[in-house]
Amino acid sequence: MSLTHTAEKRIGAARADAPGLIRWLSEFTLIWKILSIALFAGAWELAGRSGFNFSFPTFSDTVAALWEMAVDGSLGAAYLRTLEPLVIGLAFSLIVGISAGIAMGLRHDVEWFSLPIFIVMQAAPMAALIPLVTFVYGIGLTAKVLAVVMLAMPVITINSYKAVRNVPPSLVSMCHSFMGSRQQQILHIIIPAASPMMFAGLRLGVAEGFSGVVLAELLITPTGIGDLITFHRSIANFAHMYATIVSIVLFAIVTVGSLQWLETALFRPEKRSSQ
Amino acid sequence: MSIAMQIETENAVPAASNPIIEVKGISKIYGSDIVALENIDLAFEEGQLTSLLGPSGCGKTTLLKIVAGLLKPSHGEILVKGKKVHGPGPERAFVFQDFALMPWANVMQNVAFGLKMQGVGKAAREDTARHYISEVGLSGFEQKFPHQLSGGMRQRVGLARALAVNADVLLMDEPFSAVDEQTRRKFQEDLMRLREVEKKTFLFVTHSIEEAVYVSDRIVLLSPRPGRVSQIIDPDIPQDIGPDELRRNDVYLDTVESIWHGIKKYVE
Ligand SMILES: Nc1ncnc2c1ncn2[C@@H]1O[C@H](COP(=O)(O)OP(=O)(O)OP(=O)(O)O)[C@@H](O)[C@H]1O
Ligand SMILES: [Mg+2]
């Protein structure tokens, strides 16, 4: 009890003076997070020890494997390879997807022309098309970047488009009534008003991008993380395989989570002061 | 039909001596067949408070938005100080029924928004905004965000924003409809005081006959679709009596009664 108490105080203190990301993280009740992680780790450990499946490692073995790969440099090298198509693909998806979405939301001619394309792209199971990409673009970096873009861009675009469409018309009128130019309207009203929904799309898109890169590395040619997973599976190093999978899942969660922080920092000052 | 209307308006409208805004032959047709307004002729005198009154859907908001330049009329024109206008202008400021505050901006930024659009520098616009924030009684709330304010306070922010650009004419669409009765009375008194202090022209949409009679120099009664001017009333209420006395004043009660009779035929 008293331990909880001091911990809470410490979090409270961190919240008061720590800026940015740390403060944002501490706003979640840290105690509960640690508890649920501990519970999950315990269950995993027990399941691993029960030996219900020969390929399922214990939690402690997985952590040890993760540590080993981190120290011998294989994990770092794999991430460097994987990050290349991921970062290029996501950057392209973000820039083109957001611009296209905003343009479709603002202009009826652009909407008429390109909305159907993105609706089809979003509805189609893009992962099924990844093997086709290799026929045209080979098995190099281009194909993998394209896999990321194919999965990430549609949801980013569609959400940006819907976000712009959902901007309250009275805010737009308000800007017009004070003689704001079209440019001021977009900059000062439409983009900040659309940002919550737009960022929801970004989070989904970035998550899809992670799927895209891992799929590409498993389906096209094994490189980076995909290679690490395939390799350790082939030599029955299951703890290492699980450790790799866990690491990429955690990495995706942290990346998507920091997007939320970025949104609050950039566009939503009222959420920071809402306590 | 238009003859009948002319006769009605002719004997009702005393010639405006110094109109700051003139509405000439305005019609508005939504889509192809919804006639919201038909051939409206009106003049609003400088320094006066005019109310637009009429049953729901008769085109009050439409008329106000056309005057503001936010909507294009199907026919007719709007003159401001004798000049034809085609869109919003610095002489007119709009107070929105739903406040239209930016949720991501604090009170200061919201109030200063109009000035920012006009290119006024940060320090200057914040000085002006601060003045009007205190004018509407919100000093100390400059750093608060809209979701931290009550409905009445949000409407005050909208009012301060409109005042801050120093327009001659304030166009208000049911500004007090979202607040409770006490706040509403307080607002009405504030509005009358503002008219004295700021010497502005007000154009004011309301659903409440009592409110219209209480605050207006002139009341324009619109008929339901198609919206036309059905009656113009200049309440002749003694100027020097207080608000409580006024609500028991005979002229006040008679005016409310006669408007109610005029409007009843549409409601039934
Ligand atoms: N964008 C629009 N498209 C089509 N019809 C519209 C539109 N806006 C308003 N109308 C119609 O025009 C008429 C007048 O609308 P308006 O909003 O001006 O009425 P109002 O007098 O302000 O009503 P209320 O008192 O309910 O606010 C209504 O019958 C409405 O249905
Ligand atoms: Mg209305």
Coordinates of C-alpha atoms and ligand atoms in Angstrom, one line a residue:
Chain A
M1 CA 0.0 0.0 0.0
S2 CA 2.6 2.5 1.1
L3 CA 4.7 1.4 -1.9
T4 CA 1.8 2.1 -4.3
H5 CA 1.5 5.4 -2.6
T6 CA 5.0 6.6 -3.1
A7 CA 5.0 5.3 -6.6
E8 CA 1.9 7.3 -7.4
K9 CA 3.5 10.4 -5.9
R10 CA 6.5 9.9 -8.1
I11 CA 4.3 9.6 -11.1
G12 CA 2.4 12.7 -10.0
A13 CA 5.7 14.6 -9.7
A14 CA 6.8 13.4 -13.1
R15 CA 3.6 14.5 -14.6
A16 CA 3.9 18.0 -13.1
D17 CA 7.4 18.8 -14.4
A18 CA 8.4 16.3 -17.1
P19 CA 7.7 17.6 -20.6
G20 CA 6.5 15.9 -23.7
L21 CA 6.6 12.1 -24.2
I22 CA 7.6 11.2 -20.7
R23 CA 4.7 13.2 -19.3
W24 CA 2.3 11.7 -21.8
L25 CA 3.4 8.2 -20.9
S26 CA 3.1 8.8 -17.2
E27 CA -0.4 9.8 -17.6
F28 CA -1.4 6.2 -18.0
T29 CA -1.6 4.6 -14.7
L30 CA 1.8 3.0 -14.8
I31 CA 1.2 0.6 -12.0
W32 CA -1.6 -1.1 -13.9
K33 CA 0.5 -1.4 -17.0
I34 CA 3.3 -3.1 -15.1
L35 CA 0.9 -5.4 -13.4
S36 CA -0.7 -6.5 -16.6
I37 CA 2.6 -7.1 -18.2
A38 CA 3.8 -9.1 -15.3
L39 CA 0.6 -11.2 -15.4
F40 CA 1.1 -11.8 -19.1
A41 CA 4.7 -12.8 -18.7
G42 CA 3.8 -15.2 -15.8
A43 CA 1.1 -16.9 -18.0
W44 CA 3.6 -17.2 -20.8
E45 CA 6.2 -18.7 -18.6
L46 CA 3.7 -21.3 -17.2
A47 CA 2.4 -22.2 -20.7
G48 CA 6.0 -22.6 -21.9
R49 CA 6.9 -24.9 -19.0
S50 CA 3.8 -27.0 -19.4
G51 CA 5.2 -28.2 -22.7
F52 CA 1.9 -28.3 -24.6
N53 CA 3.7 -27.5 -27.8
F54 CA 7.4 -28.4 -28.5
S55 CA 7.9 -25.2 -30.4
F56 CA 6.6 -22.9 -27.7
P57 CA 9.5 -21.4 -25.6
T58 CA 9.2 -20.1 -22.1
F59 CA 9.1 -16.4 -21.4
S60 CA 12.5 -16.4 -19.8
D61 CA 14.1 -18.3 -22.7
T62 CA 12.6 -15.8 -25.1
V63 CA 14.0 -12.8 -23.2
A64 CA 17.4 -14.5 -23.0
A65 CA 17.3 -15.1 -26.8
L66 CA 16.3 -11.5 -27.4
W67 CA 19.2 -10.3 -25.2
E68 CA 21.6 -12.7 -27.1
M69 CA 20.5 -11.4 -30.5
A70 CA 20.7 -7.8 -29.3
V71 CA 24.3 -8.3 -28.0
D72 CA 25.6 -10.3 -31.0
G73 CA 24.3 -7.6 -33.4
S74 CA 22.1 -9.8 -35.5
L75 CA 18.9 -8.1 -34.3
G76 CA 20.3 -4.6 -35.0
A77 CA 21.5 -5.6 -38.5
A78 CA 18.1 -7.1 -39.3
Y79 CA 16.3 -4.0 -38.2
L80 CA 18.5 -1.9 -40.3
R81 CA 17.5 -3.9 -43.4
T82 CA 13.8 -3.9 -42.5
L83 CA 13.7 -0.2 -41.7
E84 CA 14.8 0.8 -45.2
P85 CA 11.7 -0.3 -47.1
L86 CA 9.5 0.5 -44.1
V87 CA 10.7 4.1 -43.7
I88 CA 10.7 4.8 -47.4
G89 CA 7.3 3.2 -47.9
L90 CA 5.7 5.0 -44.9
A91 CA 7.2 8.3 -45.8
F92 CA 5.8 8.0 -49.3
S93 CA 2.4 6.8 -48.0
L94 CA 2.2 9.6 -45.5
I95 CA 3.1 12.4 -48.0
V96 CA 1.1 11.1 -50.9
G97 CA -1.7 9.7 -48.9
I98 CA -2.4 12.7 -46.8
S99 CA -2.0 15.1 -49.7
A100 CA -4.3 13.0 -51.9
G101 CA -6.9 12.7 -49.0
I102 CA -6.9 16.4 -48.3
A103 CA -7.2 17.2 -52.1
M104 CA -10.1 14.8 -52.4
G105 CA -11.8 16.4 -49.4
L106 CA -11.4 19.9 -50.8
R107 CA -12.0 19.4 -54.5
H108 CA -14.9 17.6 -56.1
D109 CA -13.0 17.0 -59.4
V110 CA -10.2 15.3 -57.6
E111 CA -12.6 13.3 -55.5
W112 CA -14.5 12.2 -58.6
F113 CA -11.3 11.1 -60.2
S114 CA -9.4 9.3 -57.5
L115 CA -11.8 8.3 -54.7
P116 CA -12.9 5.1 -56.5
I117 CA -9.3 4.0 -56.8
F118 CA -8.6 4.3 -53.1
I119 CA -11.9 2.7 -52.2
V120 CA -11.0 -0.3 -54.3
M121 CA -7.5 -0.4 -52.8
Q122 CA -8.8 -0.2 -49.3
A123 CA -11.4 -3.0 -49.9
A124 CA -9.2 -5.4 -51.7
P125 CA -7.0 -7.8 -49.7
M126 CA -3.7 -6.1 -50.7
A127 CA -1.6 -8.8 -49.1
A128 CA -2.8 -11.2 -51.8
L129 CA -1.3 -8.9 -54.4
I130 CA 2.2 -8.8 -53.0
P131 CA 3.4 -11.9 -54.9
L132 CA 2.2 -10.3 -58.1
V133 CA 4.4 -7.3 -57.4
T134 CA 7.5 -9.4 -57.9
F135 CA 6.6 -10.1 -61.5
V136 CA 6.8 -6.5 -62.3
Y137 CA 9.3 -5.1 -59.8
G138 CA 11.5 -8.1 -59.1
I139 CA 12.5 -9.0 -55.6
G140 CA 14.5 -5.9 -54.7
L141 CA 13.9 -2.9 -52.5
T142 CA 11.3 -1.5 -54.9
A143 CA 9.0 -4.4 -54.5
K144 CA 9.2 -4.2 -50.7
V145 CA 8.6 -0.5 -50.6
L146 CA 5.6 -1.1 -52.8
A147 CA 4.2 -3.7 -50.4
V148 CA 4.4 -1.2 -47.6
V149 CA 2.7 1.5 -49.7
M150 CA 0.0 -0.8 -50.9
L151 CA -1.0 -1.7 -47.3
A152 CA -0.5 1.7 -45.6
M153 CA -1.6 4.3 -48.2
P154 CA -5.3 3.4 -48.8
V155 CA -6.4 3.7 -45.1
I156 CA -4.3 6.9 -44.7
T157 CA -5.9 8.5 -47.7
I158 CA -9.4 7.5 -47.1
N159 CA -9.3 8.7 -43.5
S160 CA -7.7 12.1 -44.4
Y161 CA -10.4 12.5 -47.0
K162 CA -13.2 11.7 -44.6
A163 CA -11.6 13.9 -41.9
V164 CA -11.7 16.9 -44.3
R165 CA -15.3 16.1 -45.2
N166 CA -16.3 16.1 -41.6
V167 CA -15.0 19.5 -40.7
P168 CA -17.9 21.4 -39.1
P169 CA -19.3 23.7 -41.8
S170 CA -19.9 26.4 -39.3
L171 CA -16.2 26.7 -38.6
V172 CA -15.5 27.1 -42.3
S173 CA -18.3 29.7 -42.5
M174 CA -16.8 31.4 -39.5
C175 CA -13.4 31.7 -41.1
H176 CA -15.1 33.0 -44.3
S177 CA -17.1 35.5 -42.4
F178 CA -13.9 37.0 -41.0
M179 CA -12.6 37.2 -44.5
G180 CA -10.1 34.4 -44.2
S181 CA -8.6 33.4 -47.6
R182 CA -9.0 29.9 -48.9
Q183 CA -5.4 29.3 -47.8
Q184 CA -6.0 30.5 -44.3
Q185 CA -9.2 28.5 -44.2
I186 CA -7.2 25.3 -45.0
L187 CA -4.3 26.1 -42.7
H188 CA -6.1 27.5 -39.7
I189 CA -9.4 25.6 -39.7
I190 CA -9.6 22.6 -41.9
I191 CA -6.3 20.9 -41.0
P192 CA -6.5 21.3 -37.3
A193 CA -10.2 20.3 -37.3
A194 CA -9.5 17.3 -39.4
S195 CA -6.4 16.2 -37.4
P196 CA -8.0 13.8 -34.9
M197 CA -9.6 11.6 -37.6
M198 CA -6.6 12.0 -39.9
F199 CA -4.3 10.8 -37.1
A200 CA -6.6 7.8 -36.5
G201 CA -5.9 6.9 -40.1
L202 CA -2.2 7.5 -39.7
R203 CA -2.1 5.1 -36.8
L204 CA -3.9 2.4 -38.8
G205 CA -1.8 3.1 -41.8
V206 CA 1.5 2.8 -39.9
A207 CA 0.4 -0.5 -38.4
E208 CA -0.5 -1.7 -41.9
G209 CA 2.9 -0.6 -43.1
F210 CA 4.5 -2.9 -40.5
S211 CA 2.4 -5.8 -41.7
G212 CA 3.4 -4.9 -45.3
V213 CA 7.1 -5.0 -44.6
V214 CA 7.0 -8.2 -42.7
L215 CA 4.8 -9.9 -45.3
A216 CA 7.2 -8.7 -48.0
E217 CA 10.2 -10.1 -46.2
L218 CA 8.4 -13.4 -45.7
L219 CA 6.8 -13.7 -49.2
I220 CA 9.3 -11.9 -51.5
T221 CA 12.8 -12.6 -50.3
P222 CA 13.9 -13.2 -46.8
T223 CA 15.7 -10.1 -45.5
G224 CA 15.9 -8.3 -42.2
I225 CA 13.4 -9.4 -39.6
G226 CA 11.7 -11.7 -42.1
D227 CA 15.0 -13.4 -42.7
L228 CA 15.7 -13.7 -38.9
I229 CA 12.3 -15.3 -38.3
T230 CA 12.7 -17.7 -41.3
F231 CA 16.2 -18.6 -40.3
H232 CA 15.6 -19.4 -36.7
R233 CA 12.5 -21.4 -37.6
S234 CA 14.5 -23.5 -40.1
I235 CA 17.0 -24.4 -37.4
A236 CA 14.3 -24.9 -34.7
N237 CA 15.6 -22.0 -32.7
F238 CA 12.1 -21.3 -31.5
A239 CA 13.1 -19.0 -28.6
H240 CA 14.9 -16.8 -31.1
M241 CA 12.1 -16.8 -33.5
Y242 CA 9.6 -15.8 -30.9
A243 CA 12.0 -13.1 -29.6
T244 CA 12.2 -11.6 -33.1
I245 CA 8.4 -11.6 -33.4
V246 CA 7.9 -10.0 -30.0
S247 CA 10.5 -7.3 -30.8
I248 CA 8.8 -6.3 -34.0
V249 CA 5.3 -6.3 -32.3
L250 CA 6.7 -4.1 -29.5
F251 CA 8.4 -1.8 -32.1
A252 CA 5.1 -1.3 -34.0
I253 CA 3.2 -0.6 -30.8
V254 CA 5.7 2.1 -29.7
T255 CA 5.8 3.7 -33.1
V256 CA 2.0 3.9 -33.3
G257 CA 1.8 5.1 -29.7
S258 CA 4.2 7.9 -30.3
L259 CA 2.0 9.1 -33.2
Q260 CA -0.7 9.8 -30.7
W261 CA 1.7 11.8 -28.6
L262 CA 2.7 13.7 -31.8
E263 CA -0.9 14.6 -32.6
T264 CA -1.5 16.0 -29.1
A265 CA 1.7 18.0 -29.2
L266 CA 1.1 19.4 -32.7
F267 CA -2.6 20.0 -33.0
R268 CA -4.5 19.4 -29.8
P269 CA -3.3 21.6 -27.0
E270 CA -6.7 21.4 -25.4
K271 CA -6.2 17.7 -24.6
R272 CA -3.0 18.5 -22.7
S273 CA -4.8 21.0 -20.4
S274 CA -8.0 18.9 -20.0
Q275 CA -7.1 17.4 -16.6
Chain B
M1 CA -49.3 38.8 -54.8
S2 CA -46.4 41.1 -54.9
I3 CA -48.8 44.0 -55.0
A4 CA -50.4 42.9 -51.8
M5 CA -47.0 42.7 -50.2
Q6 CA -46.0 46.1 -51.4
I7 CA -49.1 47.7 -49.9
E8 CA -48.5 45.9 -46.7
T9 CA -44.9 46.9 -46.4
E10 CA -45.5 50.4 -47.8
N11 CA -47.6 51.6 -45.0
A12 CA -45.6 49.7 -42.4
V13 CA -42.1 51.0 -43.3
P14 CA -41.2 54.5 -42.2
A15 CA -38.5 55.6 -44.7
A16 CA -35.1 54.8 -43.2
S17 CA -33.1 58.0 -42.9
N18 CA -29.7 56.6 -42.6
P19 CA -29.6 53.0 -43.7
I20 CA -26.2 51.3 -43.2
I21 CA -27.5 48.1 -44.8
E22 CA -30.1 47.8 -47.6
V23 CA -31.7 44.6 -48.7
K24 CA -33.0 45.0 -52.2
G25 CA -35.3 42.5 -53.9
I26 CA -33.6 39.5 -52.3
S27 CA -34.9 36.0 -53.1
K28 CA -33.3 32.7 -52.3
I29 CA -34.2 29.4 -53.9
Y30 CA -32.5 26.3 -52.5
G31 CA -32.0 23.6 -55.1
S32 CA -34.7 24.1 -57.8
D33 CA -37.9 24.4 -55.8
I34 CA -37.4 25.4 -52.2
V35 CA -38.2 29.1 -52.1
A36 CA -36.8 30.2 -48.8
L37 CA -37.1 33.9 -49.3
E38 CA -39.1 35.9 -51.9
N39 CA -38.5 39.5 -52.8
I40 CA -37.4 40.9 -49.5
D41 CA -36.9 44.7 -49.3
L42 CA -35.5 46.1 -46.0
A43 CA -33.3 48.8 -44.7
F44 CA -31.4 48.8 -41.4
E45 CA -30.6 52.1 -39.8
E46 CA -27.2 52.9 -38.3
G47 CA -27.1 52.4 -34.5
Q48 CA -30.3 50.5 -34.3
L49 CA -31.1 47.0 -33.2
T50 CA -33.4 45.2 -35.5
S51 CA -34.9 41.7 -34.8
L52 CA -35.9 39.2 -37.4
L53 CA -38.8 37.2 -36.0
G54 CA -40.9 34.4 -37.5
P55 CA -41.8 30.8 -37.3
S56 CA -39.2 28.1 -37.7
G57 CA -38.1 27.6 -41.3
C58 CA -39.3 31.0 -42.6
G59 CA -35.8 31.9 -43.7
K60 CA -34.4 34.0 -40.9
T61 CA -31.0 32.3 -40.9
T62 CA -30.9 32.4 -44.7
L63 CA -31.6 36.2 -44.8
L64 CA -28.9 36.8 -42.1
K65 CA -26.3 34.8 -44.0
I66 CA -27.1 36.6 -47.2
V67 CA -26.6 39.9 -45.5
A68 CA -23.3 38.5 -44.0
G69 CA -22.2 37.5 -47.5
L70 CA -22.0 33.9 -46.5
L71 CA -24.7 32.8 -48.9
K72 CA -25.4 34.1 -52.4
P73 CA -28.9 35.3 -53.1
S74 CA -30.8 33.9 -56.1
H75 CA -32.0 37.4 -56.9
G76 CA -31.4 40.9 -55.6
E77 CA -28.6 42.7 -53.9
I78 CA -27.2 43.8 -50.6
L79 CA -25.9 47.3 -50.1
V80 CA -23.6 48.3 -47.3
K81 CA -23.2 52.0 -46.8
G82 CA -24.7 52.4 -50.3
K83 CA -22.2 50.1 -52.0
K84 CA -23.1 46.7 -53.4
V85 CA -21.3 43.8 -51.7
H86 CA -20.6 40.3 -53.0
G87 CA -19.2 38.6 -49.9
P88 CA -18.2 39.1 -46.3
G89 CA -16.6 42.4 -45.4
P90 CA -14.9 44.2 -42.5
E91 CA -18.1 46.2 -41.7
R92 CA -20.0 43.1 -40.8
A93 CA -19.3 40.4 -38.2
F94 CA -21.3 37.3 -37.5
V95 CA -22.2 35.6 -34.2
F96 CA -23.0 32.0 -34.8
Q97 CA -25.9 30.1 -33.2
D98 CA -23.6 27.1 -32.4
F99 CA -20.8 29.5 -31.3
A100 CA -18.4 28.1 -34.0
L101 CA -15.4 28.2 -31.6
M102 CA -12.3 26.3 -32.5
P103 CA -12.0 23.6 -29.9
W104 CA -8.2 23.4 -30.2
A105 CA -7.7 27.1 -29.5
N106 CA -8.1 28.9 -26.2
V107 CA -10.3 31.9 -25.5
M108 CA -7.6 34.4 -26.4
Q109 CA -6.9 32.7 -29.7
N110 CA -10.6 32.3 -30.5
V111 CA -11.3 36.0 -29.8
A112 CA -8.3 37.1 -31.7
F113 CA -9.1 34.9 -34.7
G114 CA -10.8 37.6 -36.8
L115 CA -7.9 40.0 -36.3
K116 CA -5.5 37.3 -37.2
M117 CA -7.3 36.8 -40.5
Q118 CA -6.9 40.5 -41.1
G119 CA -3.2 40.2 -40.6
V120 CA -3.0 42.1 -37.3
G121 CA 0.2 41.3 -35.4
K122 CA 0.2 39.0 -32.4
A123 CA 0.8 41.5 -29.7
A124 CA -1.7 44.0 -31.1
R125 CA -4.5 41.5 -31.6
E126 CA -4.0 40.0 -28.2
D127 CA -4.3 43.5 -26.6
T128 CA -7.6 44.1 -28.5
A129 CA -8.8 40.6 -27.7
R130 CA -8.1 41.1 -24.0
H131 CA -10.1 44.3 -24.0
Y132 CA -13.2 42.6 -25.5
I133 CA -12.8 39.5 -23.3
S134 CA -13.1 41.7 -20.3
E135 CA -15.9 43.6 -22.0
V136 CA -18.0 40.4 -22.1
G137 CA -17.0 39.5 -18.6
L138 CA -14.6 36.7 -19.2
S139 CA -11.4 38.2 -17.7
G140 CA -9.3 35.5 -16.3
F141 CA -10.5 32.9 -18.7
E142 CA -8.1 33.8 -21.5
Q143 CA -6.2 30.5 -21.4
K144 CA -9.2 28.3 -21.1
F145 CA -10.3 26.1 -23.9
P146 CA -14.0 26.0 -25.1
H147 CA -14.7 22.6 -23.6
Q148 CA -13.9 24.1 -20.2
L149 CA -16.5 26.8 -20.5
S150 CA -20.3 26.8 -20.1
G151 CA -22.6 27.4 -23.0
G152 CA -23.2 31.0 -21.9
M153 CA -19.5 31.6 -21.6
R154 CA -18.9 30.1 -25.1
Q155 CA -21.4 32.4 -26.6
R156 CA -19.7 35.4 -24.9
V157 CA -16.5 34.3 -26.6
G158 CA -18.3 34.3 -30.0
L159 CA -19.6 37.8 -29.2
A160 CA -16.2 39.0 -28.1
R161 CA -14.7 37.7 -31.4
A162 CA -17.3 39.6 -33.4
L163 CA -16.7 42.8 -31.4
A164 CA -12.9 42.5 -31.6
V165 CA -12.8 43.2 -35.4
N166 CA -14.6 46.5 -34.8
A167 CA -17.3 45.9 -37.4
D168 CA -20.1 48.5 -37.6
V169 CA -22.8 45.8 -37.9
L170 CA -23.2 42.7 -35.8
L171 CA -25.2 39.9 -37.3
M172 CA -26.4 37.5 -34.6
D173 CA -28.3 34.2 -35.3
E174 CA -30.2 33.2 -32.2
P175 CA -27.3 34.0 -30.0
F176 CA -29.1 33.3 -26.8
S177 CA -31.0 30.1 -27.7
A178 CA -28.4 27.8 -26.2
V179 CA -28.4 29.4 -22.7
D180 CA -30.7 29.2 -19.8
E181 CA -33.3 31.8 -19.0
Q182 CA -31.3 33.7 -16.3
T183 CA -28.2 33.9 -18.5
R184 CA -30.4 35.0 -21.4
R185 CA -31.8 37.9 -19.4
K186 CA -28.4 38.9 -18.4
F187 CA -27.3 38.7 -22.0
Q188 CA -30.2 40.9 -23.2
E189 CA -29.2 43.6 -20.8
D190 CA -25.6 43.3 -21.8
L191 CA -26.6 43.6 -25.4
M192 CA -28.5 46.8 -24.8
R193 CA -25.6 48.2 -22.8
L194 CA -23.2 47.2 -25.7
R195 CA -25.4 49.1 -28.1
E196 CA -25.1 52.2 -26.0
V197 CA -21.3 51.8 -25.4
E198 CA -20.1 50.5 -28.8
K199 CA -22.7 52.4 -31.0
K200 CA -23.1 49.4 -33.3
T201 CA -25.9 48.3 -35.5
F202 CA -27.3 45.0 -34.6
L203 CA -29.3 42.5 -36.7
F204 CA -30.6 39.9 -34.5
V205 CA -32.5 36.6 -35.2
T206 CA -34.7 35.3 -32.4
H207 CA -37.6 32.9 -31.8
S208 CA -38.8 34.8 -28.7
I209 CA -41.3 37.6 -29.1
E210 CA -40.7 38.9 -25.6
E211 CA -37.0 39.1 -26.3
A212 CA -37.6 40.9 -29.6
V213 CA -39.9 43.4 -28.1
Y214 CA -37.5 43.9 -25.2
V215 CA -34.3 44.6 -27.0
S216 CA -35.3 45.9 -30.5
D217 CA -35.8 49.3 -32.0
R218 CA -37.5 47.6 -34.9
I219 CA -39.0 44.1 -35.4
V220 CA -39.3 42.5 -38.8
L221 CA -41.8 39.8 -38.9
L222 CA -41.3 37.2 -41.7
S223 CA -44.0 34.9 -43.0
P224 CA -43.3 31.2 -43.5
R225 CA -42.2 29.7 -46.8
P226 CA -41.8 31.5 -49.0
G227 CA -40.4 33.9 -46.5
R228 CA -41.6 37.5 -47.0
V229 CA -41.8 40.5 -44.9
S230 CA -45.3 40.4 -43.3
Q231 CA -45.1 43.2 -40.8
I232 CA -42.7 45.7 -39.4
I233 CA -43.1 46.9 -35.9
D234 CA -41.3 49.7 -34.1
P235 CA -41.9 49.1 -30.4
D236 CA -42.5 52.4 -28.8
I237 CA -41.3 51.6 -25.3
P238 CA -40.2 54.4 -22.9
Q239 CA -36.4 54.5 -22.9
D240 CA -35.8 55.5 -19.3
I241 CA -37.4 52.6 -17.4
G242 CA -35.5 49.7 -15.9
P243 CA -35.6 46.1 -17.1
D244 CA -37.9 44.9 -14.3
E245 CA -40.3 47.8 -14.7
L246 CA -40.3 47.3 -18.4
R247 CA -41.5 43.7 -18.2
R248 CA -44.7 45.1 -16.5
N249 CA -45.0 48.0 -18.9
D250 CA -48.4 48.3 -20.8
V251 CA -46.8 49.3 -24.1
Y252 CA -44.5 46.3 -23.8
L253 CA -47.3 43.9 -23.1
D254 CA -49.5 45.2 -25.8
T255 CA -46.8 45.0 -28.4
V256 CA -46.0 41.4 -27.4
E257 CA -49.7 40.6 -27.6
S258 CA -50.2 42.2 -31.1
I259 CA -47.1 40.4 -32.5
W260 CA -48.4 37.2 -31.1
H261 CA -51.7 37.8 -33.0
G262 CA -49.8 38.5 -36.2
I263 CA -47.8 35.3 -35.9
K264 CA -50.6 33.0 -34.7
K265 CA -52.1 32.5 -38.1
Y266 CA -48.9 30.9 -39.3
V267 CA -48.4 28.7 -36.4
E268 CA -51.9 27.2 -36.5
Ligands
LIG1 N1 -28.9 24.3 -47.5 C1 -30.2 24.2 -47.7 N2 -30.7 23.4 -48.7 C2 -32.0 23.3 -48.9 N3 -32.9 23.9 -48.2 C3 -32.5 24.7 -47.2 C4 -31.1 24.8 -46.9 N4 -31.0 25.7 -45.8 C5 -32.3 26.0 -45.5 N5 -33.2 25.4 -46.3 C6 -34.6 25.6 -46.2 O1 -34.9 26.9 -46.3 C7 -35.9 27.3 -45.3 C8 -35.4 28.5 -44.5 O2 -34.4 28.0 -43.7 P1 -33.7 28.9 -42.5 O3 -32.7 28.0 -41.9 O4 -33.3 30.1 -43.1 O5 -34.9 29.1 -41.6 P2 -35.0 29.8 -40.1 O6 -36.0 30.8 -40.2 O7 -33.6 30.2 -39.7 O8 -35.5 28.6 -39.2 P3 -35.2 28.3 -37.7 O9 -36.0 29.3 -36.9 O10 -35.7 26.9 -37.5 O11 -33.7 28.5 -37.5 C9 -36.3 26.1 -44.6 O12 -37.5 25.6 -45.0 C10 -35.2 25.1 -44.9 O13 -35.7 23.8 -45.0
MG2 MG -32.2 29.6 -38.2

